[in-house]
Amino acid sequence: MFAVAKRDDARDIYGKVCTYFFCVATFFALGVSVLIKDALKIIATPQFLAAHRVVPIVMVGLLFLAAANFFETGIHLARRTVFRALAVGSAAGLTLLLNWLLVPRFGMMGAAWATLLSFAALAAVSYILGQRLYRITYEVSRLAKLTGVAAFLYWASTWVHVASTAGSIGVRCALVLLYPALLYVLGFYRHEELAKVARLGHVVATSAYGWLRYAPMRSSE
């Protein structure tokens, strides 16, 4: 973070890194949220199956927590970490209040929503303070695209009702894998990014081919 700050294009780099991180993190959160019900059927007894309702809420909360960490960049660069203490303290107080209000009435769902709302508040406060101290060019339109695609695919997964667990997992995996495809259709990826990925794929494929080709020779030696 501090090394990048010395560059003239630092504000743009921070914004791009934020986009790349959330592209991957949202993909992961989507996969966990969509597949958790079938996973619980395999690894847990039936009385724990209802826990799948909590997971998507918690995953969104964790994405807000990650966003807060990114939005704190301006606070750290300005060396005004007292504002971070203010943001975290406020979020902690809100967490206690929401748990006190929601858990007695809604149980585990209340705790999940308290977590999400507290982390969302932390992200909002961190964004406001961070931008006031050091404005970063976040790629709002691209972040909106990946959020919209993930939300749509999760909504679509709630309509999946397949009798067999294996069939359900297959359909849900297909939905999750639509995430990068739909982002491509919507023009999320830029030409230079696709070119870099293609070059990286070529290097990896070439290295793997070379290793597989000469591995038997090395083992015989």
XYZ file of N, CA and C in Angstrom:
663
model
N 0.826 -1.207 0.000
C 0.000 0.000 0.000
C 0.861 1.260 0.000
N 1.831 1.321 0.899
C 2.645 2.530 1.014
C 3.630 2.659 -0.144
N 4.090 1.532 -0.678
C 4.998 1.590 -1.820
C 4.272 2.122 -3.051
N 3.036 1.672 -3.246
C 2.243 2.120 -4.401
C 1.934 3.604 -4.298
N 1.803 4.118 -3.079
C 1.437 5.527 -2.884
C 2.435 6.480 -3.513
N 3.658 6.009 -3.759
C 4.689 6.876 -4.349
C 4.499 7.046 -5.849
N 3.655 6.248 -6.454
C 3.447 6.298 -7.903
C 2.425 7.361 -8.268
N 2.545 7.893 -9.475
C 1.612 8.920 -9.931
C 0.205 8.364 -10.153
N 0.127 7.070 -10.504
C -1.171 6.468 -10.770
C -1.668 5.631 -9.591
N -1.225 5.996 -8.396
C -1.554 5.202 -7.210
C -3.060 5.102 -6.987
N -3.773 6.191 -7.159
C -5.219 6.191 -6.892
C -5.951 5.223 -7.816
N -5.517 5.163 -9.068
C -6.130 4.226 -10.011
C -5.768 2.787 -9.676
N -4.538 2.557 -9.241
C -4.105 1.193 -8.900
C -4.918 0.660 -7.724
N -5.102 1.487 -6.698
C -5.900 1.042 -5.563
C -7.307 0.642 -6.012
N -7.881 1.441 -6.908
C -9.222 1.137 -7.396
C -9.275 -0.164 -8.173
N -8.261 -0.410 -9.020
C -8.233 -1.645 -9.809
C -8.039 -2.870 -8.913
N -7.143 -2.756 -7.939
C -6.908 -3.883 -7.026
C -8.185 -4.208 -6.265
N -8.904 -3.189 -5.863
C -10.180 -3.394 -5.176
C -11.149 -4.170 -6.070
N -11.217 -3.795 -7.341
C -12.101 -4.482 -8.286
C -11.694 -5.934 -8.461
N -10.405 -6.181 -8.644
C -9.928 -7.552 -8.845
C -10.216 -8.413 -7.618
N -9.955 -7.844 -6.453
C -10.192 -8.609 -5.228
C -11.664 -9.000 -5.112
N -12.546 -8.039 -5.333
C -13.967 -8.328 -5.148
C -14.530 -9.196 -6.261
N -13.901 -9.180 -7.416
C -14.298 -10.098 -8.476
C -14.109 -11.540 -8.008
N -12.967 -11.812 -7.374
C -12.667 -13.160 -6.879
C -13.440 -13.458 -5.597
N -13.461 -12.519 -4.666
C -14.122 -12.745 -3.376
C -15.623 -12.959 -3.543
N -16.239 -12.203 -4.448
C -17.672 -12.367 -4.685
C -17.958 -13.715 -5.333
N -17.068 -14.151 -6.227
C -17.192 -15.475 -6.833
C -17.172 -16.558 -5.756
N -16.229 -16.430 -4.822
C -16.122 -17.387 -3.727
C -17.369 -17.346 -2.845
N -17.809 -16.142 -2.480
C -18.987 -16.003 -1.624
C -20.229 -16.577 -2.304
N -20.340 -16.358 -3.608
C -21.466 -16.910 -4.353
C -21.441 -18.435 -4.313
N -20.265 -19.014 -4.552
C -20.149 -20.467 -4.550
C -20.536 -21.070 -3.212
N -20.045 -20.479 -2.133
C -20.370 -20.985 -0.798
C -21.864 -20.848 -0.522
N -22.431 -19.707 -0.862
C -23.845 -19.453 -0.581
C -24.761 -20.375 -1.374
N -24.398 -20.642 -2.618
C -25.248 -21.463 -3.483
C -25.147 -22.947 -3.121
N -23.971 -23.394 -2.705
C -23.740 -24.824 -2.490
C -23.874 -25.260 -1.035
N -24.040 -24.326 -0.107
C -24.007 -24.670 1.310
C -25.124 -25.632 1.705
N -26.295 -25.501 1.140
C -27.401 -26.380 1.543
C -27.092 -27.830 1.194
N -26.604 -28.061 -0.025
C -26.252 -29.426 -0.416
C -25.057 -29.934 0.384
N -24.121 -29.038 0.697
C -22.958 -29.444 1.483
C -23.381 -29.904 2.873
N -24.336 -29.196 3.484
C -24.811 -29.585 4.810
C -25.539 -30.924 4.775
N -26.205 -31.210 3.665
C -26.868 -32.503 3.544
C -25.857 -33.649 3.605
N -24.640 -33.372 3.135
C -23.606 -34.405 3.085
C -22.838 -34.505 4.396
N -22.512 -33.367 4.998
C -21.590 -33.370 6.135
C -22.270 -33.238 7.490
N -23.584 -32.950 7.515
C -24.254 -32.716 8.798
C -25.539 -33.533 8.888
N -26.042 -33.654 10.089
C -27.306 -34.345 10.309
C -28.470 -33.409 9.984
N -29.667 -33.950 9.724
C -30.797 -33.127 9.258
C -31.149 -31.951 10.154
N -30.961 -32.082 11.459
C -31.356 -30.985 12.347
C -30.517 -29.725 12.169
N -29.376 -29.850 11.472
C -28.527 -28.678 11.226
C -28.743 -28.072 9.839
N -29.649 -28.642 9.061
C -29.842 -28.181 7.682
C -30.320 -26.735 7.616
N -31.107 -26.314 8.598
C -31.617 -24.936 8.597
C -30.510 -23.897 8.678
N -29.310 -24.312 9.068
C -28.199 -23.362 9.176
C -27.807 -22.769 7.834
N -28.240 -23.402 6.728
C -27.860 -22.877 5.412
C -28.422 -21.481 5.177
N -29.501 -21.120 5.872
C -30.110 -19.801 5.680
C -29.230 -18.678 6.206
N -28.356 -19.015 7.149
C -27.500 -17.997 7.754
C -26.312 -17.651 6.857
N -25.820 -18.645 6.123
C -24.546 -18.509 5.420
C -24.521 -17.362 4.405
N -25.510 -17.226 3.510
C -25.436 -16.112 2.554
C -25.376 -14.747 3.231
N -26.089 -14.600 4.340
C -26.080 -13.322 5.056
C -24.698 -13.050 5.627
N -24.102 -14.074 6.219
C -22.759 -13.917 6.793
C -21.736 -13.644 5.696
N -21.872 -14.309 4.543
C -20.928 -14.093 3.451
C -20.986 -12.650 2.949
N -22.182 -12.101 2.829
C -22.313 -10.694 2.418
C -21.688 -9.789 3.476
N -21.895 -10.135 4.747
C -21.271 -9.362 5.814
C -19.760 -9.370 5.719
N -19.186 -10.530 5.389
C -17.729 -10.611 5.240
C -17.238 -9.801 4.048
N -18.045 -9.729 2.991
C -17.671 -8.878 1.862
C -17.657 -7.404 2.280
N -18.615 -7.010 3.112
C -18.615 -5.632 3.628
C -17.381 -5.395 4.505
N -16.996 -6.400 5.292
C -15.801 -6.255 6.123
C -14.561 -6.084 5.252
N -14.470 -6.862 4.179
C -13.349 -6.716 3.253
C -13.359 -5.337 2.604
N -14.564 -4.853 2.262
C -14.679 -3.512 1.681
C -14.171 -2.458 2.658
N -14.503 -2.631 3.927
C -14.040 -1.680 4.940
C -12.515 -1.647 4.990
N -11.888 -2.813 4.860
C -10.424 -2.857 4.866
C -9.831 -2.091 3.688
N -10.485 -2.180 2.528
C -10.017 -1.426 1.368
C -10.254 0.075 1.565
N -11.414 0.422 2.081
C -11.763 1.833 2.224
C -10.909 2.536 3.275
N -10.247 1.755 4.130
C -9.358 2.351 5.137
C -8.031 2.819 4.549
N -7.808 2.535 3.279
C -6.526 2.888 2.659
C -6.188 4.356 2.855
N -7.158 5.222 2.619
C -6.925 6.655 2.772
C -6.561 7.033 4.196
N -7.176 6.357 5.159
C -6.883 6.634 6.567
C -5.428 6.289 6.881
N -4.968 5.154 6.386
C -3.591 4.734 6.656
C -2.578 5.625 5.931
N -2.885 5.977 4.686
C -1.953 6.805 3.930
C -1.831 8.201 4.532
N -2.927 8.693 5.092
C -2.900 10.003 5.738
C -2.358 9.922 7.170
N -2.096 8.681 7.626
C -1.597 8.443 8.988
C -2.511 9.073 10.037
N -3.812 8.861 9.828
C -4.817 9.346 10.777
C -5.590 8.147 11.326
N -4.867 7.190 11.875
C -5.484 5.936 12.305
C -6.478 6.102 13.451
N -6.498 7.267 14.058
C -7.515 7.516 15.079
C -8.913 7.395 14.475
N -9.016 7.727 13.168
C -10.315 7.607 12.517
C -10.711 6.145 12.328
N -9.718 5.287 12.170
C -10.026 3.857 12.088
C -10.567 3.356 13.421
N -9.958 3.813 14.497
C -10.452 3.437 15.825
C -11.883 3.924 16.018
N -12.184 5.118 15.509
C -13.531 5.667 15.605
C -14.521 4.796 14.825
N -14.130 4.397 13.603
C -15.009 3.582 12.772
C -15.249 2.208 13.395
N -14.169 1.560 13.845
C -14.291 0.220 14.430
C -15.075 0.275 15.737
N -14.819 1.280 16.547
C -15.550 1.428 17.803
C -17.038 1.630 17.582
N -17.377 2.448 16.582
C -18.785 2.678 16.268
C -19.460 1.394 15.791
N -18.754 0.639 14.937
C -19.310 -0.623 14.434
C -19.475 -1.631 15.557
N -18.531 -1.663 16.498
C -18.634 -2.588 17.630
C -19.841 -2.245 18.500
N -20.038 -0.965 18.737
C -21.210 -0.552 19.512
C -22.504 -0.914 18.812
N -22.540 -0.732 17.490
C -23.729 -1.091 16.728
C -23.968 -2.597 16.769
N -22.891 -3.368 16.724
C -23.019 -4.829 16.800
C -23.688 -5.251 18.103
N -23.232 -4.699 19.206
C -23.818 -5.031 20.507
C -25.295 -4.643 20.559
N -25.599 -3.467 20.047
C -26.992 -3.001 20.067
C -27.890 -3.896 19.220
N -27.443 -4.211 18.003
C -28.264 -5.028 17.101
C -28.432 -6.450 17.629
N -27.379 -7.003 18.206
C -27.514 -8.333 18.801
C -28.504 -8.319 19.959
N -28.449 -7.278 20.772
C -29.376 -7.145 21.897
C -30.815 -7.039 21.420
N -31.012 -6.364 20.276
C -32.357 -6.180 19.754
C -32.867 -7.378 18.959
N -31.989 -8.005 18.179
C -32.441 -8.992 17.198
C -32.332 -10.441 17.664
N -31.292 -10.771 18.428
C -31.087 -12.175 18.788
C -32.220 -12.749 19.639
N -32.699 -12.038 20.670
C -33.791 -12.627 21.461
C -35.040 -12.939 20.637
N -35.272 -12.166 19.607
C -36.482 -12.346 18.800
C -36.282 -13.275 17.618
N -35.125 -13.181 16.959
C -34.920 -13.927 15.718
C -33.836 -14.995 15.800
N -33.183 -15.133 16.941
C -32.196 -16.189 17.110
C -30.994 -16.031 16.196
N -30.603 -17.135 15.541
C -29.404 -17.119 14.710
C -29.531 -16.174 13.519
N -30.753 -16.022 13.001
C -30.944 -15.095 11.890
C -30.722 -13.654 12.351
N -31.133 -13.371 13.564
C -30.899 -12.038 14.112
C -29.422 -11.749 14.277
N -28.674 -12.765 14.727
C -27.217 -12.600 14.872
C -26.556 -12.386 13.519
N -27.026 -13.126 12.503
C -26.458 -12.985 11.160
C -26.715 -11.592 10.606
N -27.935 -11.110 10.752
C -28.261 -9.773 10.245
C -27.542 -8.677 11.041
N -27.352 -8.907 12.324
C -26.595 -7.941 13.129
C -25.164 -7.837 12.620
N -24.586 -8.984 12.269
C -23.229 -8.991 11.725
C -23.165 -8.247 10.400
N -24.092 -8.567 9.502
C -24.095 -7.920 8.180
C -24.253 -6.403 8.307
N -25.232 -5.966 9.084
C -25.504 -4.530 9.191
C -24.343 -3.787 9.854
N -23.714 -4.422 10.824
C -22.578 -3.784 11.503
C -21.395 -3.625 10.551
N -21.099 -4.677 9.784
C -19.991 -4.587 8.836
C -20.321 -3.612 7.705
N -21.585 -3.538 7.318
C -21.985 -2.565 6.293
C -21.781 -1.142 6.803
N -22.132 -0.916 8.054
C -21.920 0.406 8.648
C -20.433 0.728 8.737
N -19.629 -0.280 9.096
C -18.179 -0.078 9.159
C -17.628 0.293 7.785
N -18.106 -0.385 6.742
C -17.654 -0.082 5.388
C -18.053 1.339 4.990
N -19.281 1.732 5.335
C -19.763 3.068 4.966
C -18.949 4.163 5.656
N -18.714 3.992 6.950
C -17.944 4.999 7.695
C -16.499 5.047 7.196
N -15.926 3.864 6.937
C -14.542 3.811 6.442
C -14.423 4.477 5.079
N -15.447 4.286 4.234
C -15.426 4.906 2.905
C -15.477 6.434 3.019
N -16.372 6.930 3.839
C -16.524 8.384 3.975
C -15.244 9.012 4.526
N -14.704 8.427 5.583
C -13.498 8.987 6.186
C -12.293 8.818 5.267
N -12.162 7.633 4.661
C -11.025 7.382 3.784
C -10.995 8.302 2.581
N -12.161 8.538 1.982
C -12.222 9.399 0.805
C -11.982 10.861 1.144
N -12.347 11.256 2.335
C -12.088 12.635 2.745
C -10.597 12.886 2.930
N -9.876 11.852 3.370
C -8.449 12.010 3.640
C -7.577 11.765 2.413
N -8.048 10.839 1.541
C -7.245 10.492 0.361
C -8.203 9.865 -0.654
N -8.599 10.642 -1.635
C -9.616 10.165 -2.581
C -9.031 9.129 -3.533
N -9.716 7.990 -3.624
C -9.314 6.887 -4.495
C -10.362 6.712 -5.592
N -9.895 6.391 -6.793
C -10.800 6.216 -7.929
C -11.305 4.776 -7.961
N -12.370 4.507 -7.225
C -12.958 3.169 -7.242
C -13.777 2.980 -8.516
N -13.726 1.768 -9.069
C -14.424 1.474 -10.320
C -15.858 1.045 -10.013
N -16.673 2.040 -9.744
C -18.027 1.792 -9.241
C -18.863 0.978 -10.221
N -18.779 1.296 -11.505
C -19.618 0.596 -12.488
C -19.237 -0.883 -12.580
N -17.962 -1.190 -12.510
C -17.527 -2.595 -12.572
C -17.915 -3.338 -11.292
N -17.785 -2.691 -10.162
C -18.206 -3.304 -8.904
C -19.711 -3.558 -8.910
N -20.458 -2.642 -9.503
C -21.906 -2.830 -9.590
C -22.253 -4.015 -10.486
N -21.509 -4.203 -11.569
C -21.762 -5.334 -12.467
C -21.552 -6.660 -11.772
N -20.423 -6.806 -11.083
C -20.154 -8.101 -10.450
C -21.118 -8.358 -9.288
N -21.522 -7.294 -8.597
C -22.499 -7.461 -7.525
C -23.859 -7.874 -8.090
N -24.265 -7.216 -9.178
C -25.541 -7.548 -9.793
C -25.586 -8.960 -10.334
N -24.509 -9.392 -10.976
C -24.450 -10.754 -11.524
C -24.516 -11.781 -10.398
N -23.762 -11.562 -9.328
C -23.760 -12.494 -8.203
C -25.139 -12.564 -7.553
N -25.778 -11.411 -7.378
C -27.109 -11.388 -6.765
C -28.122 -12.123 -7.647
N -28.044 -11.905 -8.951
C -28.964 -12.580 -9.875
C -28.783 -14.096 -9.827
N -27.535 -14.559 -9.844
C -27.283 -15.996 -9.844
C -27.697 -16.632 -8.518
N -27.503 -15.919 -7.425
C -27.958 -16.467 -6.149
C -29.482 -16.569 -6.140
N -30.148 -15.529 -6.635
C -31.613 -15.558 -6.717
C -32.070 -16.721 -7.588
N -31.391 -16.937 -8.701
C -31.755 -18.047 -9.586
C -31.566 -19.390 -8.879
N -30.544 -19.480 -8.026
C -30.288 -20.748 -7.329
C -31.394 -21.097 -6.349
N -32.109 -20.089 -5.856
C -33.187 -20.373 -4.904
C -34.371 -21.057 -5.571
N -34.392 -21.055 -6.899
C -35.466 -21.715 -7.641
C -35.089 -23.137 -8.060
N -33.886 -23.548 -7.708
C -33.424 -24.893 -8.068
C -33.962 -25.904 -7.053
N -34.735 -26.846 -7.532
C -35.271 -27.902 -6.670
C -35.084 -29.233 -7.394
N -33.994 -29.907 -7.089
C -33.669 -31.198 -7.697
C -33.696 -32.246 -6.597
N -34.327 -33.356 -6.884
C -34.524 -34.379 -5.852
C -33.209 -34.935 -5.327
N -32.309 -35.305 -6.228
C -31.049 -35.904 -5.796
C -30.027 -34.826 -5.441
N -29.225 -35.109 -4.417
C -28.193 -34.165 -3.992
C -27.156 -33.968 -5.085
N -26.780 -35.058 -5.758
C -25.784 -34.963 -6.824
C -26.284 -34.081 -7.964
N -27.542 -34.272 -8.349
C -28.111 -33.449 -9.418
C -28.194 -31.996 -9.020
N -28.576 -31.749 -7.767
C -28.663 -30.373 -7.277
C -27.297 -29.701 -7.282
N -26.275 -30.429 -6.848
C -24.916 -29.873 -6.850
C -24.471 -29.548 -8.269
N -24.795 -30.437 -9.212
C -24.415 -30.198 -10.598
C -25.042 -28.935 -11.161
N -26.348 -28.760 -10.923
C -27.041 -27.571 -11.429
C -26.512 -26.309 -10.766
N -26.286 -26.386 -9.475
C -25.810 -25.207 -8.745
C -24.375 -24.837 -9.143
N -23.545 -25.841 -9.366
C -22.188 -25.554 -9.845
C -22.231 -24.858 -11.206
N -23.158 -25.307 -12.063
C -23.303 -24.674 -13.378
C -23.702 -23.209 -13.231
N -24.591 -22.926 -12.288
C -25.000 -21.538 -12.045
C -23.816 -20.703 -11.569
N -23.040 -21.245 -10.646
C -21.885 -20.508 -10.128
C -20.881 -20.213 -11.235
N -20.674 -21.193 -12.127
C -19.707 -21.021 -13.213
C -20.194 -20.037 -14.272
N -21.464 -19.697 -14.226
C -21.967 -18.660 -15.128
C -21.477 -17.272 -14.740
N -21.000 -17.138 -13.526
C -20.555 -15.835 -13.021
C -19.493 -15.197 -13.921
N -18.354 -15.850 -14.171
C -17.363 -15.218 -15.056
C -17.866 -15.070 -16.483
N -18.733 -15.995 -16.936
C -19.248 -15.919 -18.301
C -20.157 -14.705 -18.475
N -21.041 -14.475 -17.506
C -21.943 -13.322 -17.598
C -21.180 -12.007 -17.486
N -20.126 -12.001 -16.668
C -19.308 -10.794 -16.590
C -18.666 -10.491 -17.940
N -18.266 -11.541 -18.644
C -17.697 -11.349 -19.984
C -18.741 -10.784 -20.943
N -19.938 -11.327 -20.901
C -21.019 -10.856 -21.777
C -21.330 -9.387 -21.502
N -21.266 -8.990 -20.241
C -21.583 -7.616 -19.855
C -20.418 -6.652 -20.066
N -19.295 -7.169 -20.606
C -18.145 -6.307 -20.875
C -17.381 -5.901 -19.641
N -17.408 -6.748 -18.613
C -16.698 -6.417 -17.373
C -15.183 -6.399 -17.585
N -14.695 -7.396 -18.338
C -13.246 -7.523 -18.527
C -12.776 -6.552 -19.609
N -11.632 -5.954 -19.380
C -11.040 -5.052 -20.361
C -10.078 -5.825 -21.255
N -9.826 -5.291 -22.444
C -9.005 -5.997 -23.429
C -7.604 -6.268 -22.882
N -7.028 -5.292 -22.199
C -5.670 -5.490 -21.691
C -5.634 -6.551 -20.588
N -6.722 -6.651 -19.829
C -6.787 -7.672 -18.780
C -6.902 -9.063 -19.386
N -7.728 -9.191 -20.422
C -7.870 -10.478 -21.098
C -6.554 -10.898 -21.744
N -5.833 -9.911 -22.307
C -4.546 -10.211 -22.936
C -3.534 -10.709 -21.897
N -3.531 -10.086 -20.712
C -2.609 -10.510 -19.658
C -2.950 -11.916 -19.175
N -4.236 -12.196 -19.032
C -4.659 -13.531 -18.609
C -4.259 -14.572 -19.647
N -4.422 -14.219 -20.929
C -4.042 -15.146 -22.000
C -2.543 -15.433 -21.965
N -1.734 -14.377 -21.756
C -0.279 -14.574 -21.687
C 0.096 -15.424 -20.482
N -0.555 -15.164 -19.359
C -0.283 -15.946 -18.154
C -0.669 -17.406 -18.366
N -1.816 -17.633 -19.013
C -2.241 -18.999 -19.299
C -1.253 -19.712 -20.203
N -0.708 -18.982 -21.178
C 0.278 -19.575 -22.085
C 1.545 -19.974 -21.324
N 1.983 -19.107 -20.423
C 3.190 -19.404 -19.639
C 2.957 -20.621 -18.751
N 1.812 -20.672 -18.100
C 1.505 -21.801 -17.210
C 1.418 -23.090 -18.011
N 0.721 -23.033 -19.157
C 0.570 -24.235 -19.980
C 1.924 -24.717 -20.497
N 2.764 -23.783 -20.934
C 4.091 -24.158 -21.440
C 4.944 -24.774 -20.339
N 4.883 -24.178 -19.153
C 5.663 -24.708 -18.033
C 5.178 -26.102 -17.644
N 3.866 -26.278 -17.614
C 3.305 -27.581 -17.250
C 3.683 -28.634 -18.289
N 3.635 -28.258 -19.572
C 3.999 -29.202 -20.631
C 5.466 -29.615 -20.502
N 6.314 -28.628 -20.244
C 7.736 -28.934 -20.103
C 8.000 -29.832 -18.909
N 7.305 -29.577 -17.817
C 7.507 -30.401 -16.626
C 7.042 -31.832 -16.879
N 5.879 -31.988 -17.517
C 5.358 -33.336 -17.796
C 6.235 -34.081 -18.798
N 6.802 -33.333 -19.733
C 7.608 -33.973 -20.767
C 8.917 -34.515 -20.212
N 9.530 -33.738 -19.328
C 10.862 -34.118 -18.849
C 10.842 -34.777 -17.470
N 9.674 -34.861 -16.841
C 9.599 -35.506 -15.524
C 10.055 -36.956 -15.551
N 9.639 -37.767 -16.562
C 10.108 -39.160 -16.587
C 11.626 -39.270 -16.724
N 12.235 -38.374 -17.502
C 13.690 -38.389 -17.666
C 14.387 -38.097 -16.350
N 13.832 -37.110 -15.595
C 14.461 -36.745 -14.331
C 14.323 -37.876 -13.324
N 13.158 -38.540 -13.311
C 12.950 -39.616 -12.348
C 13.856 -40.816 -12.652
N 14.098 -41.072 -13.961
C 14.975 -42.199 -14.312
C 16.425 -41.937 -13.940
N 16.805 -40.643 -13.984
C 18.158 -40.290 -13.600
C 18.379 -40.473 -12.096
